[in-house]
Structure formats: structure tokens, C-alpha cells
């Protein structure tokens, strides 16, 4: 293909002088390219293992949206959605094109959204071969070797880790940048090798577009029973969202990003992106098996260079070790990527204070309260400077990706719950018997038993007691779980210590929710913890 023709089908690259272009390479070819370029190594069990360097996670402070007339009225501007001017974006784009001049590039044409009525055609242009493989794995792929020009992208991502931003010239926060331009339908990413920025940038686009069409975008996993009953799992990183939705007895619709339409739910992606640290073959057999597969991309997982054996327990590079793999690697996946309206919605939290009940039932108002709160807790050692449990509130269980005000998504959720009578549960996968460092992590077997009981309807007829502080209803019995586990206060040695810690967390909930009080009905405010 001539350079002129390439530029005709790659208008995103402007007038850059093109080097070698690799178009829609398949998995095997991208493996070869990544190894040839020294970007990664193949593990003995088959995955491609890559390191991301200094950036081992997302850089939320480096994400910016272009403030332009067509979209600025819909955007929730502030700490999450920071503005840059069209002129600053144009300057960065111009400098990025100069940086990519005559470079070898990889192009992957793919889509986001299994529902054809809401599918987004995307193009991912990357400097690294392994980033292109990541994109091919995570999105809905086109057949390998798809002819250039047949795919017309609605949004394009240009990703160049070696490109550095200039805060003075470009308006960025640092030399890392994730710039989203809704008017030009273009996303620029650079200064970081963390591949997750690619997938989350498109998630942000879906979070902007879909509410305008009365579709609820969700940061959640989803599965369904053999008779079609759908469950959603909301939760921040580390709460067990991916693990608990990959259940052998249910079909996995998707592990991270979904939409809820008037017909039901649909997955945005064709792959899964799971945390790998201390993965257990016993507790998480489905996900563990993907670490033995050709086609899995592992980020920052420690590997012996000689034997090529993996050490999933090591956090030498980061706690946030990751694996990207096709959803088809999960034996019980749902090929359509779609399901009906959710019968159950599970909101997951890893409470490091050890005071939330392991499972509780929420009212519709309580569901909106906890959805807007989006609570979990960081524990000591997972991030630099974290020496004791720290509460984290992320609206809608995914604030960094929410473009509209959180109230927009909460109202859509409340509307869907009311229309379809979904049951909502708050599940604590964190600590029991004391805070982190004193208590112990909730047994995954107990958590699975509680979720199984909720989804099967076994908790419909049991008695409940109202928690006097957190204002939620706790079942007095759950099959397969000791009664003593269900009431968190009874698991602590000193009830007064529990009361003090519970009140402390309730006050943090209340303080955080003040930002939303004017945007919701009073019944939602009253559904929160009681101080």
C-alpha cells in the first residue's frame, strides 16, 4: 500500500511521514513483533510478559478533556474531568505527530459494545506492538488481516509511551497525558506504558455517549444463570469484582464494563483485565488457568528469565500486577456478551476497617446512596505512604471514568431498578474480627456462599435485622456461613472498639455524601449510615 493511500485511511496521523505500518496483525504476529522489539518475553506457560516501567497503574491526575462548545455543557468539570483548551490539544497533537514521524506503528481496528445498536467503532494506533495486542485482546476484534479502509472508526486512540508532554505548552499536569477530544473524536495517550489507559479512555467515551441515549454505562462485571437470570457486580479494584463474577456455575457476560438498555445488559469488551497478584488455583481456578495460556498478556508479573516460570505471589514491581486475556478463555463465558435485565445487583466493598457486615440487603434508596458513595478502603502497603486503612469513595464505583455528573448515572440506575425490581446487596469482601492488621480477610468461600444464596433466592424468606449504624438489613442466617460471621460486631474481641471504628466510618460516609445531597431526594440521604 502506498503512503498516499495509507494517509487516506489514516487521517488521524495528519501529514506525518509514515514508517512501516502493521495493520490488524493477529495474536501470533503481535507476539513475534513484541519479542523482536524487546518489549516482552514469552513465559514457559504461554503468556507474553511485559513491564510498564515507572507507571504501574492509571494516572488519573493526567487525564484531561478538551473544553469545547459541543460537549462542555454535559461534562462534570472538576478534579475528575480537568479541562484543556482546543489550542493546547492541537499543540500536543502537532508535537506528537512530529514525534511519530517515520516511526514503526501498529494499527488495530476494533469495536466496543456487543449490542449492535450501541456499538462504537474504534481504531487504536500504538507505538508498541504489545499495546496493540492488548487492544486486540480487550476490545471486540476484527478478523486478523482486515483490509485497511473497510473499518470506519468513530473514535481513535493514538498511544505513544515515549512521547512526553510539556505542561507549559500543552496544559498537562506532568509529562504523562491522556487527552480526550470529543469534538475531534480523538484520544492522545503518552508518557506511560501502562496499557490500561487505552481501555479506560474508550470507557470514558462510552460513559459520555450512552447516557445521552438513555443507556446506563456501568463499571461492573456481569454474569447469568443457566435459566437467564442476570447479576451485576459493582466494585472498585481489589474488591473481587472479576473473581466473584467468574463463577463456574454461571455464564460470564463480562468482567468490567457494561451498558444497561431498555432491553437488558451488554458487555463493552471482548476481553478481561484481572489482577494477578497472589492468584490462587484453588480460590480462582478460572482466572488462574489464563496464566497458562498463549494469548494472555501479563503486566509486571515477575518471571524467572532463565526458566520463564511465573511468580504470581511477588510484588517486586507492583501490587497491581495485571493479566489481559480473551473472555473466551473462561470456559463458561456468554458468547453473545449480552443478557436480560438484572435480577440482582451486588455492590462490593473491601472494608479494611472491619465494620461493615459481610452481606446486607439495600432498599432502592440505599442502593442509590451506596452507588453514589462507591466505598472501599486501601490497606497499608498497597500504595506508597499508606500506613493504615484509608477510606476511598469513588462515585458510581468508577469516578475517574464518569464524564457526566454522578447524579446522571445514579438516576439512570434508580430508574432501571424501579422498572425491573432488581434486588440490591452490599457485600463486604474486606476484613472481619478487627481492622486490617488485627482482623482477617473475609474467607472467599464464605463470600461465594453468601452471593450464591442471594442469587438463588435463598435469602428471600429469612429474617433480617437492621444495623443501627449503617442502616442496612443483615440476614440472620445464610446457608454455609456461620451465624457469628454475619454480625460484624460479634466478631470483634471488644464491642466498644467496634462501635468506635464503625462510628468513624459512618462519619466518613456522611461527610463524603454532602457533595450529592442537593442532587438526590431526601429519602436517599436518609438511607445512609446513622451517626
Short mmCIF file of C-alpha atoms in Angstrom, two decimals:
data_model
loop_
_atom_site.label_atom_id
_atom_site.label_comp_id
_atom_site.label_asym_id
_atom_site.label_seq_id
_atom_site.Cartn_x
_atom_site.Cartn_y
_atom_site.Cartn_z
CA UNK A 1 0.00 0.00 0.00
CA UNK A 2 1.35 3.43 -0.94
CA UNK A 3 1.96 6.18 1.61
CA UNK A 4 -0.72 8.27 -0.05
CA UNK A 5 -3.28 5.53 0.36
CA UNK A 6 -2.17 4.92 3.94
CA UNK A 7 -2.69 8.56 4.79
CA UNK A 8 -6.10 8.45 3.18
CA UNK A 9 -7.19 5.69 5.53
CA UNK A 10 -5.21 7.06 8.49
CA UNK A 11 -6.41 10.68 8.59
CA UNK A 12 -5.73 10.71 12.34
CA UNK A 13 -2.00 10.91 11.62
CA UNK A 14 -2.30 14.11 9.59
CA UNK A 15 0.72 14.74 7.38
CA UNK A 16 3.22 12.66 9.36
CA UNK A 17 5.77 10.79 7.25
CA UNK A 18 4.82 7.19 7.77
CA UNK A 19 7.30 4.47 8.54
CA UNK A 20 6.32 0.83 8.46
CA UNK A 21 2.64 0.27 9.35
CA UNK A 22 1.41 -3.05 10.75
CA UNK A 23 -2.32 -3.32 10.21
CA UNK A 24 -4.65 -5.64 12.14
CA UNK A 25 -2.00 -8.20 13.00
CA UNK A 26 -3.28 -11.28 14.81
CA UNK A 27 -2.15 -12.52 18.21
CA UNK A 28 0.74 -14.70 16.99
CA UNK A 29 2.17 -11.97 14.77
CA UNK A 30 1.96 -9.39 17.55
CA UNK A 31 3.76 -11.80 19.89
CA UNK A 32 6.55 -12.03 17.34
CA UNK A 33 6.72 -8.28 16.92
CA UNK A 34 6.81 -7.63 20.67
CA UNK A 35 9.62 -10.15 21.16
CA UNK A 36 11.53 -8.84 18.13
CA UNK A 37 11.42 -5.32 19.54
CA UNK A 38 12.39 -6.40 23.05
CA UNK A 39 9.05 -5.29 24.52
CA UNK A 40 8.31 -8.57 26.29
CA UNK A 41 9.21 -12.20 26.86
CA UNK A 42 7.20 -15.39 26.48
CA UNK A 43 6.61 -17.32 29.71
CA UNK A 44 7.04 -21.09 29.85
CA UNK A 45 3.29 -21.50 30.11
CA UNK A 46 2.50 -19.30 27.09
CA UNK A 47 1.63 -15.71 28.13
CA UNK A 48 3.51 -12.65 26.91
CA UNK A 49 5.09 -10.92 29.92
CA UNK A 50 5.73 -7.15 29.69
CA UNK A 51 6.90 -4.47 32.13
CA UNK A 52 5.41 -0.99 32.23
CA UNK A 53 8.31 0.77 33.96
CA UNK A 54 7.65 3.64 36.33
CA UNK A 55 3.89 3.71 35.73
CA UNK A 56 2.28 0.52 37.01
CA UNK A 57 -1.26 1.85 37.17
CA UNK A 58 -3.51 4.57 35.81
CA UNK A 59 -2.56 8.24 36.12
CA UNK A 60 -5.91 9.90 36.95
CA UNK A 61 -4.31 13.30 37.52
CA UNK A 62 -3.00 13.27 33.95
CA UNK A 63 -6.36 12.81 32.21
CA UNK A 64 -7.85 15.91 30.56
CA UNK A 65 -10.88 16.67 28.41
CA UNK A 66 -10.89 19.34 25.74
CA UNK A 67 -13.34 22.07 26.72
CA UNK A 68 -15.20 22.79 23.52
CA UNK A 69 -18.70 24.08 22.77
CA UNK A 70 -20.36 20.84 21.68
CA UNK A 71 -19.71 18.84 24.86
CA UNK A 72 -18.72 21.26 27.63
CA UNK A 73 -22.28 21.66 28.92
CA UNK A 74 -22.57 17.89 29.58
CA UNK A 75 -19.25 17.43 31.37
CA UNK A 76 -18.82 17.26 35.15
CA UNK A 77 -15.81 19.58 35.35
CA UNK A 78 -13.56 19.37 38.41
CA UNK A 79 -10.94 17.03 39.85
CA UNK A 80 -12.06 14.12 37.67
CA UNK A 81 -12.61 15.92 34.37
CA UNK A 82 -9.97 18.60 34.02
CA UNK A 83 -10.16 20.99 31.08
CA UNK A 84 -7.62 21.88 28.42
CA UNK A 85 -8.22 24.25 25.55
CA UNK A 86 -8.57 23.18 21.91
CA UNK A 87 -5.36 25.11 21.25
CA UNK A 88 -3.44 23.12 23.87
CA UNK A 89 -4.76 19.86 22.39
CA UNK A 90 -3.76 20.98 18.90
CA UNK A 91 -0.25 21.82 20.10
CA UNK A 92 0.11 18.39 21.71
CA UNK A 93 -1.25 16.69 18.61
CA UNK A 94 1.21 18.58 16.39
CA UNK A 95 4.14 17.68 18.65
CA UNK A 96 3.00 14.08 18.83
CA UNK A 97 2.86 13.79 15.05
CA UNK A 98 6.41 15.16 14.83
CA UNK A 99 7.48 12.61 17.44
CA UNK A 100 5.92 9.75 15.45
CA UNK A 101 7.43 10.89 12.15
CA UNK A 102 8.72 7.83 10.28
CA UNK A 103 8.18 5.54 13.28
CA UNK A 104 7.04 1.93 13.02
CA UNK A 105 3.39 1.87 14.13
CA UNK A 106 0.72 -0.72 14.82
CA UNK A 107 -2.95 -0.23 13.92
CA UNK A 108 -5.82 -2.27 15.31
CA UNK A 109 -9.38 -1.73 14.10
CA UNK A 110 -11.92 -2.96 16.63
CA UNK A 111 -15.17 -2.13 18.41
CA UNK A 112 -16.60 -1.51 21.87
CA UNK A 113 -20.06 -2.87 22.65
CA UNK A 114 -21.63 -6.25 21.91
CA UNK A 115 -25.03 -4.61 21.33
CA UNK A 116 -25.04 -3.58 17.66
CA UNK A 117 -27.41 -0.70 18.44
CA UNK A 118 -24.81 0.89 20.72
CA UNK A 119 -21.52 -0.38 19.30
CA UNK A 120 -18.65 2.09 18.94
CA UNK A 121 -16.14 1.57 16.14
CA UNK A 122 -12.65 2.42 17.32
CA UNK A 123 -9.13 2.50 15.93
CA UNK A 124 -6.10 2.00 18.17
CA UNK A 125 -2.75 3.25 16.82
CA UNK A 126 0.18 2.29 19.01
CA UNK A 127 3.92 2.71 19.16
CA UNK A 128 4.35 -0.64 20.93
CA UNK A 129 3.37 -3.99 19.46
CA UNK A 130 2.29 -5.31 22.86
CA UNK A 131 -0.06 -2.37 23.38
CA UNK A 132 -1.66 -3.28 20.06
CA UNK A 133 -2.04 -6.86 21.28
CA UNK A 134 -3.58 -5.54 24.49
CA UNK A 135 -6.12 -3.56 22.46
CA UNK A 136 -6.89 -6.54 20.23
CA UNK A 137 -7.42 -8.65 23.37
CA UNK A 138 -9.58 -6.19 25.30
CA UNK A 139 -11.85 -4.86 22.56
CA UNK A 140 -14.03 -6.70 20.08
CA UNK A 141 -11.54 -7.62 17.39
CA UNK A 142 -11.79 -7.54 13.63
CA UNK A 143 -10.52 -10.65 11.82
CA UNK A 144 -6.72 -10.66 11.50
CA UNK A 145 -5.65 -9.06 8.25
CA UNK A 146 -8.82 -6.98 7.79
CA UNK A 147 -8.26 -4.75 4.77
CA UNK A 148 -7.38 -1.12 5.63
CA UNK A 149 -10.21 1.23 4.78
CA UNK A 150 -13.08 -1.18 5.38
CA UNK A 151 -13.41 -0.09 9.01
CA UNK A 152 -14.56 3.49 9.67
CA UNK A 153 -13.66 4.47 13.25
CA UNK A 154 -15.90 6.75 15.31
CA UNK A 155 -13.09 7.33 17.83
CA UNK A 156 -9.35 6.88 17.51
CA UNK A 157 -6.69 6.38 20.19
CA UNK A 158 -3.06 7.30 19.40
CA UNK A 159 -0.75 5.82 22.02
CA UNK A 160 2.96 6.68 22.26
CA UNK A 161 4.64 5.90 25.60
CA UNK A 162 7.92 7.53 24.52
CA UNK A 163 6.20 10.87 23.85
CA UNK A 164 6.41 13.32 26.75
CA UNK A 165 4.11 16.27 27.31
CA UNK A 166 5.27 19.78 28.24
CA UNK A 167 2.94 21.15 30.95
CA UNK A 168 3.72 24.74 29.98
CA UNK A 169 2.97 24.25 26.30
CA UNK A 170 0.27 21.60 26.46
CA UNK A 171 -1.54 22.35 29.74
CA UNK A 172 -0.83 18.89 31.14
CA UNK A 173 -0.10 18.06 34.77
CA UNK A 174 3.17 16.24 34.02
CA UNK A 175 4.89 14.59 31.08
CA UNK A 176 2.14 11.91 31.14
CA UNK A 177 -1.02 12.71 29.20
CA UNK A 178 -4.42 11.24 28.41
CA UNK A 179 -6.19 13.91 26.37
CA UNK A 180 -9.76 13.26 25.14
CA UNK A 181 -11.29 15.42 22.42
CA UNK A 182 -14.98 14.66 21.87
CA UNK A 183 -15.27 17.13 19.00
CA UNK A 184 -12.38 15.62 17.02
CA UNK A 185 -13.18 12.09 18.26
CA UNK A 186 -9.53 11.64 19.08
CA UNK A 187 -7.65 10.47 22.18
CA UNK A 188 -3.93 11.07 22.71
CA UNK A 189 -2.01 8.98 25.28
CA UNK A 190 1.68 9.24 26.12
CA UNK A 191 4.36 9.27 28.78
CA UNK A 192 3.13 5.99 30.28
CA UNK A 193 3.46 2.34 29.26
CA UNK A 194 0.51 1.20 31.38
CA UNK A 195 -1.79 -0.37 28.80
CA UNK A 196 -4.92 0.06 30.92
CA UNK A 197 -5.06 3.73 29.90
CA UNK A 198 -6.11 2.59 26.40
CA UNK A 199 -9.12 0.60 27.56
CA UNK A 200 -10.24 3.15 30.13
CA UNK A 201 -10.07 6.03 27.66
CA UNK A 202 -12.67 4.29 25.48
CA UNK A 203 -14.71 3.51 28.62
CA UNK A 204 -14.77 7.25 29.32
CA UNK A 205 -16.08 7.84 25.80
CA UNK A 206 -18.86 5.28 26.33
CA UNK A 207 -19.68 6.95 29.67
CA UNK A 208 -20.14 10.22 27.79
CA UNK A 209 -22.13 8.94 24.81
CA UNK A 210 -24.51 6.38 26.30
CA UNK A 211 -26.41 8.47 28.90
CA UNK A 212 -27.30 10.85 26.08
CA UNK A 213 -29.13 7.84 24.56
CA UNK A 214 -30.84 6.81 27.83
CA UNK A 215 -28.39 3.92 28.29
CA UNK A 216 -26.76 3.29 31.69
CA UNK A 217 -22.97 2.70 31.38
CA UNK A 218 -21.58 0.74 34.32
CA UNK A 219 -18.20 -0.11 35.81
CA UNK A 220 -19.23 -3.62 36.77
CA UNK A 221 -18.95 -7.29 35.89
CA UNK A 222 -21.97 -9.36 34.88
CA UNK A 223 -22.95 -12.99 34.68
CA UNK A 224 -26.11 -15.04 34.28
CA UNK A 225 -27.54 -18.31 35.45
CA UNK A 226 -28.40 -21.20 33.12
CA UNK A 227 -32.00 -20.01 33.06
CA UNK A 228 -31.04 -16.45 32.15
CA UNK A 229 -31.13 -14.61 35.49
CA UNK A 230 -28.55 -11.80 35.31
CA UNK A 231 -26.44 -10.43 38.17
CA UNK A 232 -24.27 -7.31 38.19
CA UNK A 233 -21.17 -6.85 40.38
CA UNK A 234 -20.09 -3.27 41.07
CA UNK A 235 -16.80 -2.68 42.84
CA UNK A 236 -13.50 -0.85 42.78
CA UNK A 237 -10.16 -2.54 42.16
CA UNK A 238 -9.36 -5.19 44.76
CA UNK A 239 -12.94 -5.84 45.89
CA UNK A 240 -13.29 -9.12 43.95
CA UNK A 241 -15.42 -7.96 41.03
CA UNK A 242 -13.62 -10.11 38.44
CA UNK A 243 -13.07 -13.08 40.76
CA UNK A 244 -16.65 -13.33 42.04
CA UNK A 245 -18.26 -12.94 38.62
CA UNK A 246 -16.12 -15.76 37.19
CA UNK A 247 -18.24 -18.42 38.83
CA UNK A 248 -18.20 -21.96 37.36
CA UNK A 249 -21.95 -22.34 37.82
CA UNK A 250 -22.84 -19.19 35.84
CA UNK A 251 -22.05 -17.79 32.39
CA UNK A 252 -19.75 -14.75 32.37
CA UNK A 253 -21.12 -11.87 30.30
CA UNK A 254 -18.16 -9.60 31.06
CA UNK A 255 -15.79 -8.62 33.85
CA UNK A 256 -15.56 -4.83 33.86
CA UNK A 257 -17.66 -2.58 31.60
CA UNK A 258 -21.32 -2.87 30.63
CA UNK A 259 -24.34 -0.95 29.45
CA UNK A 260 -27.97 -1.35 30.60
CA UNK A 261 -30.51 -0.57 27.91
CA UNK A 262 -34.28 -0.93 27.74
CA UNK A 263 -33.65 -4.50 26.54
CA UNK A 264 -31.04 -5.63 29.07
CA UNK A 265 -27.28 -5.52 29.66
CA UNK A 266 -24.38 -5.81 27.23
CA UNK A 267 -20.61 -6.06 27.55
CA UNK A 268 -18.40 -3.32 26.09
CA UNK A 269 -15.37 -5.59 25.70
CA UNK A 270 -14.09 -8.85 24.27
CA UNK A 271 -11.50 -9.46 26.98
CA UNK A 272 -10.92 -9.43 30.73
CA UNK A 273 -8.34 -7.44 32.71
CA UNK A 274 -7.76 -9.11 36.07
CA UNK A 275 -5.42 -8.51 38.98
CA UNK A 276 -2.87 -11.32 39.15
CA UNK A 277 -1.19 -10.71 42.49
CA UNK A 278 -1.31 -13.83 44.69
CA UNK A 279 -3.76 -15.53 42.34
CA UNK A 280 -4.83 -18.91 43.68
CA UNK A 281 -5.57 -22.01 41.62
CA UNK A 282 -7.86 -23.18 44.42
CA UNK A 283 -9.83 -19.98 45.03
CA UNK A 284 -9.83 -18.60 41.47
CA UNK A 285 -9.34 -21.55 39.10
CA UNK A 286 -10.94 -19.90 36.06
CA UNK A 287 -8.69 -16.85 36.13
CA UNK A 288 -5.61 -18.80 37.23
CA UNK A 289 -5.94 -21.01 34.17
CA UNK A 290 -5.46 -17.98 31.91
CA UNK A 291 -1.88 -17.60 33.19
CA UNK A 292 -1.13 -20.87 31.37
CA UNK A 293 -2.45 -19.73 28.00
CA UNK A 294 -0.91 -18.38 24.82
CA UNK A 295 -2.71 -15.10 24.14
CA UNK A 296 -2.71 -13.78 27.71
CA UNK A 297 -0.77 -10.54 28.23
CA UNK A 298 0.74 -10.22 31.72
CA UNK A 299 1.82 -6.81 33.05
CA UNK A 300 4.52 -6.51 35.72
CA UNK A 301 4.25 -10.16 36.75
CA UNK A 302 7.59 -11.44 37.99
CA UNK A 303 9.17 -14.14 35.79
CA UNK A 304 12.46 -16.01 36.03
CA UNK A 305 14.38 -15.08 32.88
CA UNK A 306 16.03 -18.49 32.58
CA UNK A 307 13.23 -20.92 33.37
CA UNK A 308 10.48 -18.48 32.29
CA UNK A 309 8.47 -19.59 35.33
CA UNK A 310 5.98 -17.09 36.74
CA UNK A 311 5.87 -15.93 40.35
CA UNK A 312 2.34 -14.66 40.84
CA UNK A 313 2.93 -14.04 44.55
CA UNK A 314 5.71 -11.49 44.04
CA UNK A 315 5.03 -7.75 44.21
CA UNK A 316 8.57 -6.84 43.13
CA UNK A 317 7.28 -4.33 40.57
CA UNK A 318 3.83 -3.55 41.96
CA UNK A 319 0.80 -4.91 43.81
CA UNK A 320 -1.15 -4.05 40.67
CA UNK A 321 0.05 -6.95 38.52
CA UNK A 322 -2.40 -7.48 35.67
CA UNK A 323 -3.45 -10.02 33.10
CA UNK A 324 -5.38 -9.30 29.89
CA UNK A 325 -6.96 -12.29 28.19
CA UNK A 326 -9.83 -13.01 25.78
CA UNK A 327 -13.09 -13.62 27.62
CA UNK A 328 -13.33 -16.89 25.67
CA UNK A 329 -10.50 -18.22 27.89
CA UNK A 330 -13.14 -18.51 30.63
CA UNK A 331 -14.84 -21.85 29.99
CA UNK A 332 -18.31 -20.66 30.95
CA UNK A 333 -18.49 -17.39 29.01
CA UNK A 334 -21.56 -15.99 27.28
CA UNK A 335 -20.63 -15.67 23.56
CA UNK A 336 -23.26 -13.01 22.85
CA UNK A 337 -21.88 -10.73 25.56
CA UNK A 338 -25.47 -9.86 26.42
CA UNK A 339 -28.15 -10.71 28.96
CA UNK A 340 -31.56 -9.65 30.21
CA UNK A 341 -32.41 -7.18 32.96
CA UNK A 342 -30.53 -7.84 36.22
CA UNK A 343 -32.45 -9.74 38.87
CA UNK A 344 -29.71 -8.97 41.41
CA UNK A 345 -27.17 -6.17 41.81
CA UNK A 346 -24.22 -6.72 44.13
CA UNK A 347 -22.16 -3.78 45.33
CA UNK A 348 -18.75 -4.96 46.53
CA UNK A 349 -16.55 -3.21 49.05
CA UNK A 350 -13.31 -4.29 50.71
CA UNK A 351 -13.77 -2.65 54.11
CA UNK A 352 -10.34 -2.55 55.75
CA UNK A 353 -11.90 -1.08 58.93
CA UNK A 354 -13.62 -4.42 59.52
CA UNK A 355 -17.01 -2.99 60.48
CA UNK A 356 -19.36 -3.47 57.52
CA UNK A 357 -21.46 -6.66 57.50
CA UNK A 358 -20.35 -9.34 55.03
CA UNK A 359 -23.71 -9.16 53.28
CA UNK A 360 -26.70 -6.87 53.71
CA UNK A 361 -29.82 -6.01 51.75
CA UNK A 362 -30.32 -2.47 50.44
CA UNK A 363 -33.52 -0.60 49.75
CA UNK A 364 -33.78 1.18 46.36
CA UNK A 365 -32.84 4.43 48.13
CA UNK A 366 -29.97 2.67 49.88
CA UNK A 367 -28.80 1.35 46.53
CA UNK A 368 -28.54 4.88 45.15
CA UNK A 369 -26.77 6.04 48.32
CA UNK A 370 -24.11 3.37 48.13
CA UNK A 371 -23.79 3.68 44.35
CA UNK A 372 -23.03 7.38 44.71
CA UNK A 373 -20.69 6.69 47.64
CA UNK A 374 -18.69 3.95 45.86
CA UNK A 375 -16.84 2.99 49.03
CA UNK A 376 -13.86 0.73 49.53
CA UNK A 377 -10.65 1.05 51.56
CA UNK A 378 -6.95 0.94 50.76
CA UNK A 379 -4.78 -1.07 53.09
CA UNK A 380 -1.27 -0.46 54.36
CA UNK A 381 1.47 -1.37 51.94
CA UNK A 382 -0.55 -1.26 48.71
CA UNK A 383 0.49 2.31 47.91
CA UNK A 384 3.40 4.48 48.93
CA UNK A 385 2.59 6.40 52.10
CA UNK A 386 -0.41 4.24 53.10
CA UNK A 387 0.39 3.03 56.62
CA UNK A 388 -3.15 2.40 57.92
CA UNK A 389 -6.58 1.78 56.34
CA UNK A 390 -7.77 4.68 54.20
CA UNK A 391 -11.35 5.13 53.06
CA UNK A 392 -11.79 5.59 49.33
CA UNK A 393 -15.02 6.96 47.89
CA UNK A 394 -15.34 6.76 44.11
CA UNK A 395 -18.76 7.84 42.86
CA UNK A 396 -20.58 5.20 40.79
CA UNK A 397 -17.76 2.78 41.63
CA UNK A 398 -15.73 4.43 38.90
CA UNK A 399 -15.48 8.22 39.29
CA UNK A 400 -12.31 8.57 37.14
CA UNK A 401 -14.30 7.41 34.11
CA UNK A 402 -17.55 9.33 34.68
CA UNK A 403 -17.87 12.29 32.31
CA UNK A 404 -21.33 13.48 33.37
CA UNK A 405 -22.22 14.40 36.94
CA UNK A 406 -22.59 11.23 39.10
CA UNK A 407 -26.24 12.14 39.64
CA UNK A 408 -26.91 11.43 35.96
CA UNK A 409 -25.76 7.82 36.35
CA UNK A 410 -27.45 7.39 39.73
CA UNK A 411 -30.81 8.49 38.34
CA UNK A 412 -30.45 6.06 35.44
CA UNK A 413 -29.66 3.27 37.88
CA UNK A 414 -32.59 4.17 40.12
CA UNK A 415 -34.89 4.23 37.11
CA UNK A 416 -33.76 0.79 35.93
CA UNK A 417 -34.06 -0.73 39.42
CA UNK A 418 -37.59 0.64 39.78
CA UNK A 419 -38.62 -0.60 36.32
CA UNK A 420 -37.33 -4.14 36.78
CA UNK A 421 -37.48 -4.73 40.54
CA UNK A 422 -33.83 -5.66 40.90
CA UNK A 423 -32.65 -6.79 44.35
CA UNK A 424 -29.58 -4.94 45.61
CA UNK A 425 -26.98 -6.29 48.04
CA UNK A 426 -23.95 -4.74 49.74
CA UNK A 427 -21.18 -7.34 50.14
CA UNK A 428 -18.03 -6.72 52.18
CA UNK A 429 -15.08 -8.76 50.89
CA UNK A 430 -12.70 -6.97 53.27
CA UNK A 431 -11.90 -7.60 56.93
CA UNK A 432 -13.71 -9.23 59.82
CA UNK A 433 -12.88 -9.55 63.51
CA UNK A 434 -11.00 -6.25 63.50
CA UNK A 435 -9.43 -3.76 61.15
CA UNK A 436 -6.59 -4.57 58.76
CA UNK A 437 -3.59 -5.72 60.81
CA UNK A 438 -5.78 -7.14 63.58
CA UNK A 439 -8.68 -8.95 61.92
CA UNK A 440 -8.58 -11.33 58.99
CA UNK A 441 -9.72 -11.09 55.38
CA UNK A 442 -13.21 -12.45 54.76
CA UNK A 443 -12.99 -16.05 53.56
CA UNK A 444 -13.71 -16.20 49.85
CA UNK A 445 -15.66 -19.42 50.42
CA UNK A 446 -17.99 -17.55 52.79
CA UNK A 447 -18.39 -14.68 50.32
CA UNK A 448 -19.20 -17.09 47.49
CA UNK A 449 -21.76 -18.86 49.71
CA UNK A 450 -23.45 -15.55 50.57
CA UNK A 451 -23.61 -14.45 46.94
CA UNK A 452 -24.91 -17.86 45.87
CA UNK A 453 -27.65 -17.65 48.49
CA UNK A 454 -28.62 -14.15 47.36
CA UNK A 455 -28.74 -15.04 43.68
CA UNK A 456 -30.62 -18.31 44.24
CA UNK A 457 -33.37 -16.60 46.23
CA UNK A 458 -32.49 -18.43 49.47
CA UNK A 459 -32.34 -15.10 51.32
CA UNK A 460 -35.83 -14.05 50.28
CA UNK A 461 -37.61 -15.62 53.25
CA UNK A 462 -35.03 -15.42 56.07
CA UNK A 463 -35.29 -12.91 58.91
CA UNK A 464 -33.27 -9.69 58.82
CA UNK A 465 -32.06 -7.28 61.49
CA UNK A 466 -31.39 -3.59 60.89
CA UNK A 467 -27.83 -2.43 61.60
CA UNK A 468 -28.24 0.56 63.90
CA UNK A 469 -25.23 2.43 62.50
CA UNK A 470 -25.03 1.52 58.81
CA UNK A 471 -28.80 1.39 58.31
CA UNK A 472 -28.77 -1.82 56.26
CA UNK A 473 -30.62 -5.12 56.73
CA UNK A 474 -28.49 -8.11 57.72
CA UNK A 475 -29.78 -11.68 57.22
CA UNK A 476 -29.67 -13.75 60.39
CA UNK A 477 -28.87 -16.95 58.51
CA UNK A 478 -27.04 -17.78 55.27
CA UNK A 479 -26.52 -21.41 54.20
CA UNK A 480 -22.88 -22.44 54.50
CA UNK A 481 -21.85 -19.42 56.60
CA UNK A 482 -21.52 -19.42 60.43
CA UNK A 483 -24.13 -17.17 62.03
CA UNK A 484 -21.41 -15.40 64.03
CA UNK A 485 -19.76 -14.14 60.83
CA UNK A 486 -22.88 -12.27 59.70
CA UNK A 487 -22.88 -9.74 62.57
CA UNK A 488 -19.52 -7.90 62.40
CA UNK A 489 -19.69 -6.60 65.99
CA UNK A 490 -19.77 -10.14 67.35
CA UNK A 491 -16.51 -10.99 65.56
CA UNK A 492 -14.56 -8.30 67.45
CA UNK A 493 -12.97 -9.02 70.83
CA UNK A 494 -14.06 -5.65 72.20
CA UNK A 495 -17.51 -4.38 71.24
CA UNK A 496 -16.63 -0.83 72.28
CA UNK A 497 -13.70 -0.82 69.85
CA UNK A 498 -16.06 -1.94 67.10
CA UNK A 499 -18.55 0.81 67.94
CA UNK A 500 -15.83 3.45 67.82
CA UNK A 501 -14.49 2.24 64.46
CA UNK A 502 -17.98 1.86 62.97
CA UNK A 503 -18.93 5.39 64.01
CA UNK A 504 -15.68 6.66 62.50
CA UNK A 505 -16.52 5.09 59.12
CA UNK A 506 -20.15 6.26 59.29
CA UNK A 507 -18.92 9.84 59.75
CA UNK A 508 -16.71 9.49 56.67
CA UNK A 509 -19.70 8.26 54.65
CA UNK A 510 -21.76 11.23 55.81
CA UNK A 511 -19.04 13.76 55.07
CA UNK A 512 -18.46 12.35 51.59
CA UNK A 513 -22.17 12.33 50.72
CA UNK A 514 -22.59 16.05 51.38
CA UNK A 515 -21.43 16.63 47.78
CA UNK A 516 -24.51 14.76 46.49
CA UNK A 517 -27.26 15.80 48.90
CA UNK A 518 -28.65 18.60 46.73
CA UNK A 519 -28.82 16.29 43.70
CA UNK A 520 -30.94 13.50 45.25
CA UNK A 521 -34.23 13.12 47.10
CA UNK A 522 -34.18 13.24 50.89
CA UNK A 523 -35.11 9.55 51.08
CA UNK A 524 -31.72 8.74 49.53
CA UNK A 525 -29.87 10.90 52.07
CA UNK A 526 -31.78 9.22 54.91
CA UNK A 527 -30.79 5.77 53.61
CA UNK A 528 -27.17 6.34 54.64
CA UNK A 529 -25.42 5.48 57.94
CA UNK A 530 -26.80 6.96 61.16
CA UNK A 531 -24.42 8.94 63.33
#
